[in-house]
Amino acid sequence: QGEVDSRGTYTVICVARVLNILTPELTEGVADFLLQCQTYEGGFGGEPGNEAHGGYNYCALAALLILNSAHRCDMDAQERWLLRRQVRLEGGFQGRTNKLVDSCYSFWQGAALAMCEIVKNGGSDVYDMEQFLAHDAPVDGSAGATVNPTADANTTTTSVGTKDAVSADGEIGMELDLELDLPEARRIKPVEDTSGNLPFNQNALQRYILHCAQNLEGGGMRDKPGKSRDFYHSCYALSGLSIAQSCITTRMREEGTLPPTADSDGAGDVTGKNILEELPEIELDWSGAQVYGDSDNLLEPTSAVFNIGLRRLSDALSYYYAQPTGHEILLEACTTTRS
């Protein structure tokens, strides 16, 4: 009958969510099963009674977030278990208690901690995508129209339009002549041990990935030094690096806090002077990507829940949520296809 665990469950729920076929018939009882997989340690196992494990834990938490049920688990215990998986010496994550660091858990554990932050902020499974796209428009206000996948299928909102340039400063008030040309979500600055909006050491994790997991001779990523490179660890080490750099789990800026875009008579553009005057009124919970080493190390942001590039995820949801769906419609489509 196939696998019956949190990994298989996540795969079905994740794919169904993106394809817009996540019907009540498909999700009935799923959240209750996943909640039974949380252990006394705080992490999730593959099945009820199994040991907490980073990969299964990610799958369970992500599926619960998709099902709007993540708040039902013990989030405090979950976060404590995850934070204890980052090993002080290496800076990377282990998958289970008393195990060695493995670069693939950079994503499994790092993205799970990002999801914890999203849950605490009352966000949905596409919260990081929404926050990134909302702040990735050019500062001149121009943007294209796209479908908001969390709203009605006929609703359109302005969002994407970006430049590839990045700044090594990332702070408003520094290099203003350069910063004004950058969308907010494209600013970057050097990472520090205590910087970033995620609860783990984003600097230490990036350092482990780039120095220990990277195969400098032939490219690719590995579990740890001494191991061979492979596609699996390349995928999840890089995905974890992306999360550690630029996963947005908090609102970057409250509405109405932007500096004025015109003078009192309605004329004139934003200047460095009036931005500096407005700085005390500006609150930046997220002030740019936190990057270890050269700015060329910056990766495109990936979804903490789906591990798909945020723009690609937006495109997929926009397309599939414009298609007809529902249990009866899907059954009819299956019957037609078989006949």
CSV table of C-alpha atoms in Angstrom, one decimal, residues 23-185:
chain,number,residue,atom,x,y,z
A,23,THR,CA,-10.0,19.0,-1.2
A,24,PRO,CA,-11.7,18.3,2.2
A,25,GLU,CA,-12.0,14.7,1.2
A,26,LEU,CA,-8.2,14.5,0.7
A,27,THR,CA,-7.3,16.2,4.0
A,28,GLU,CA,-9.8,14.6,6.3
A,29,GLY,CA,-8.0,13.3,9.4
A,30,VAL,CA,-4.5,14.1,8.1
A,31,ALA,CA,-3.7,16.8,10.6
A,32,ASP,CA,-4.8,14.6,13.5
A,33,PHE,CA,-2.4,11.9,12.3
A,34,LEU,CA,0.5,14.3,12.0
A,35,LEU,CA,0.0,15.7,15.5
A,36,GLN,CA,0.3,12.2,16.9
A,37,CYS,CA,3.8,12.1,15.4
A,38,GLN,CA,5.2,14.8,17.8
A,39,THR,CA,7.4,13.2,20.4
A,40,TYR,CA,8.3,14.0,24.0
A,41,GLU,CA,11.4,15.7,22.7
A,42,GLY,CA,9.4,18.2,20.7
A,43,GLY,CA,10.3,17.1,17.2
A,44,PHE,CA,8.2,14.9,14.9
A,45,GLY,CA,8.9,11.3,13.9
A,46,GLY,CA,7.8,9.5,10.8
A,47,GLU,CA,4.9,7.8,12.6
A,48,PRO,CA,3.4,7.9,16.1
A,49,GLY,CA,5.9,6.5,18.6
A,50,ASN,CA,9.0,7.0,16.3
A,51,GLU,CA,12.1,9.0,17.3
A,52,ALA,CA,12.1,12.7,16.4
A,53,HIS,CA,14.0,13.1,13.1
A,54,GLY,CA,14.9,16.3,11.1
A,55,GLY,CA,13.5,15.1,7.8
A,56,TYR,CA,10.3,13.7,9.1
A,57,ASN,CA,9.9,16.7,11.4
A,58,TYR,CA,10.1,19.1,8.5
A,59,CYS,CA,7.5,17.1,6.5
A,60,ALA,CA,5.1,17.0,9.4
A,61,LEU,CA,5.4,20.7,10.3
A,62,ALA,CA,5.2,21.8,6.7
A,63,ALA,CA,2.1,19.7,6.0
A,64,LEU,CA,0.5,21.0,9.2
A,65,LEU,CA,1.2,24.6,8.1
A,66,ILE,CA,-0.4,23.9,4.7
A,67,LEU,CA,-3.4,22.5,6.5
A,68,ASN,CA,-3.6,25.5,8.8
A,69,SER,CA,-3.0,23.3,11.8
A,70,ALA,CA,0.6,24.0,12.8
A,71,HIS,CA,-0.6,26.0,15.8
A,72,ARG,CA,-2.2,22.9,17.2
A,73,CYS,CA,1.2,21.3,18.0
A,74,ASP,CA,3.5,22.2,20.9
A,75,MET,CA,5.4,25.0,19.1
A,76,ASP,CA,7.6,25.8,22.1
A,77,ALA,CA,8.8,22.2,22.4
A,78,GLN,CA,9.2,22.1,18.6
A,79,GLU,CA,11.4,25.2,18.5
A,80,ARG,CA,13.5,24.1,21.5
A,81,TRP,CA,14.2,20.7,19.8
A,82,LEU,CA,15.2,22.4,16.5
A,83,LEU,CA,17.5,25.0,18.2
A,84,ARG,CA,19.3,22.2,20.0
A,85,ARG,CA,20.1,20.5,16.7
A,86,GLN,CA,22.5,23.3,15.7
A,87,VAL,CA,25.9,22.1,16.8
A,88,ARG,CA,28.1,24.8,18.4
A,89,LEU,CA,31.5,23.6,17.0
A,90,GLU,CA,30.6,23.1,13.4
A,91,GLY,CA,27.7,25.5,13.1
A,92,GLY,CA,25.6,23.1,11.0
A,93,PHE,CA,22.6,21.0,12.0
A,94,GLN,CA,22.3,17.4,13.1
A,95,GLY,CA,19.2,15.4,12.2
A,96,ARG,CA,18.7,13.7,15.6
A,97,THR,CA,19.9,13.9,19.2
A,98,ASN,CA,23.6,12.9,19.6
A,99,LYS,CA,24.2,12.6,15.8
A,100,LEU,CA,26.8,14.2,13.6
A,101,VAL,CA,26.3,17.3,11.6
A,102,ASP,CA,25.0,16.7,8.0
A,103,SER,CA,24.6,19.5,5.5
A,104,CYS,CA,21.2,18.3,4.2
A,105,TYR,CA,19.7,19.3,7.6
A,106,SER,CA,20.7,22.9,6.8
A,107,PHE,CA,17.4,23.0,5.0
A,108,TRP,CA,15.3,20.4,7.0
A,109,GLN,CA,16.1,22.1,10.3
A,110,GLY,CA,16.7,25.6,9.1
A,111,ALA,CA,13.5,25.8,7.1
A,112,ALA,CA,11.5,24.3,10.0
A,113,LEU,CA,12.8,27.1,12.3
A,114,ALA,CA,11.7,29.6,9.7
A,115,MET,CA,8.2,27.9,9.7
A,116,CYS,CA,8.1,28.2,13.5
A,117,GLU,CA,8.6,32.0,13.1
A,118,ILE,CA,5.9,32.1,10.4
A,119,VAL,CA,3.4,30.2,12.7
A,120,LYS,CA,4.2,32.6,15.6
A,121,ASN,CA,3.5,35.5,13.3
A,122,GLY,CA,0.2,34.0,12.2
A,123,GLY,CA,1.4,33.6,8.7
A,124,SER,CA,0.2,31.1,6.0
A,125,ASP,CA,2.2,28.5,4.0
A,126,VAL,CA,3.0,31.2,1.4
A,127,TYR,CA,3.8,34.0,4.0
A,128,ASP,CA,7.5,34.2,3.0
A,129,MET,CA,6.5,34.4,-0.7
A,130,GLU,CA,4.0,37.1,-0.1
A,131,GLN,CA,6.4,39.2,1.9
A,132,PHE,CA,9.2,38.9,-0.6
A,133,LEU,CA,7.1,39.7,-3.7
A,134,ALA,CA,5.4,42.6,-1.9
A,135,HIS,CA,8.8,44.2,-1.3
A,136,ASP,CA,10.6,43.2,-4.5
A,137,ALA,CA,9.0,45.9,-6.7
A,138,PRO,CA,11.3,48.7,-8.0
A,139,VAL,CA,11.3,51.8,-5.8
A,140,ASP,CA,9.8,53.8,-8.6
A,141,GLY,CA,6.6,51.9,-8.0
A,142,SER,CA,6.3,50.2,-11.3
A,143,ALA,CA,5.3,46.6,-11.2
A,144,GLY,CA,3.4,44.0,-13.1
A,145,ALA,CA,0.1,42.4,-12.2
A,146,THR,CA,-0.1,38.9,-10.9
A,147,VAL,CA,-2.7,36.6,-9.3
A,148,ASN,CA,-2.6,36.5,-5.5
A,149,PRO,CA,-2.8,32.7,-4.8
A,150,THR,CA,-4.2,33.1,-1.3
A,151,ALA,CA,-7.1,35.3,-2.5
A,152,ASP,CA,-9.9,34.7,-4.9
A,153,ALA,CA,-8.8,33.3,-8.3
A,154,ASN,CA,-10.0,36.5,-10.0
A,155,THR,CA,-8.2,38.9,-7.7
A,156,THR,CA,-5.1,40.6,-9.1
A,157,THR,CA,-2.5,42.5,-7.2
A,158,THR,CA,0.6,44.4,-8.3
A,159,SER,CA,3.8,42.7,-7.2
A,160,VAL,CA,6.8,41.6,-9.1
A,161,GLY,CA,9.4,43.7,-11.0
A,162,THR,CA,13.0,43.5,-10.0
A,163,LYS,CA,16.6,44.5,-10.6
A,164,ASP,CA,19.5,42.1,-10.2
A,165,ALA,CA,21.8,44.7,-8.5
A,166,VAL,CA,22.5,44.2,-4.8
A,167,SER,CA,24.2,46.3,-2.2
A,168,ALA,CA,26.7,45.1,0.4
A,169,ASP,CA,25.3,47.6,3.0
A,170,GLY,CA,21.6,46.9,3.1
A,171,GLU,CA,20.7,49.6,5.7
A,172,ILE,CA,18.5,52.6,5.0
A,173,GLY,CA,20.6,55.7,5.5
A,174,MET,CA,23.8,54.0,4.2
A,175,GLU,CA,24.8,54.6,0.6
A,176,LEU,CA,21.5,56.3,0.0
A,177,ASP,CA,22.2,57.2,-3.6
A,178,LEU,CA,22.6,53.4,-4.3
A,179,GLU,CA,19.9,52.1,-1.9
A,180,LEU,CA,17.2,54.2,-3.5
A,181,ASP,CA,17.5,52.2,-6.7
A,182,LEU,CA,17.0,48.8,-5.0
A,183,PRO,CA,13.8,47.1,-4.1
A,184,GLU,CA,13.7,46.5,-0.3
A,185,ALA,CA,13.8,42.7,-0.7
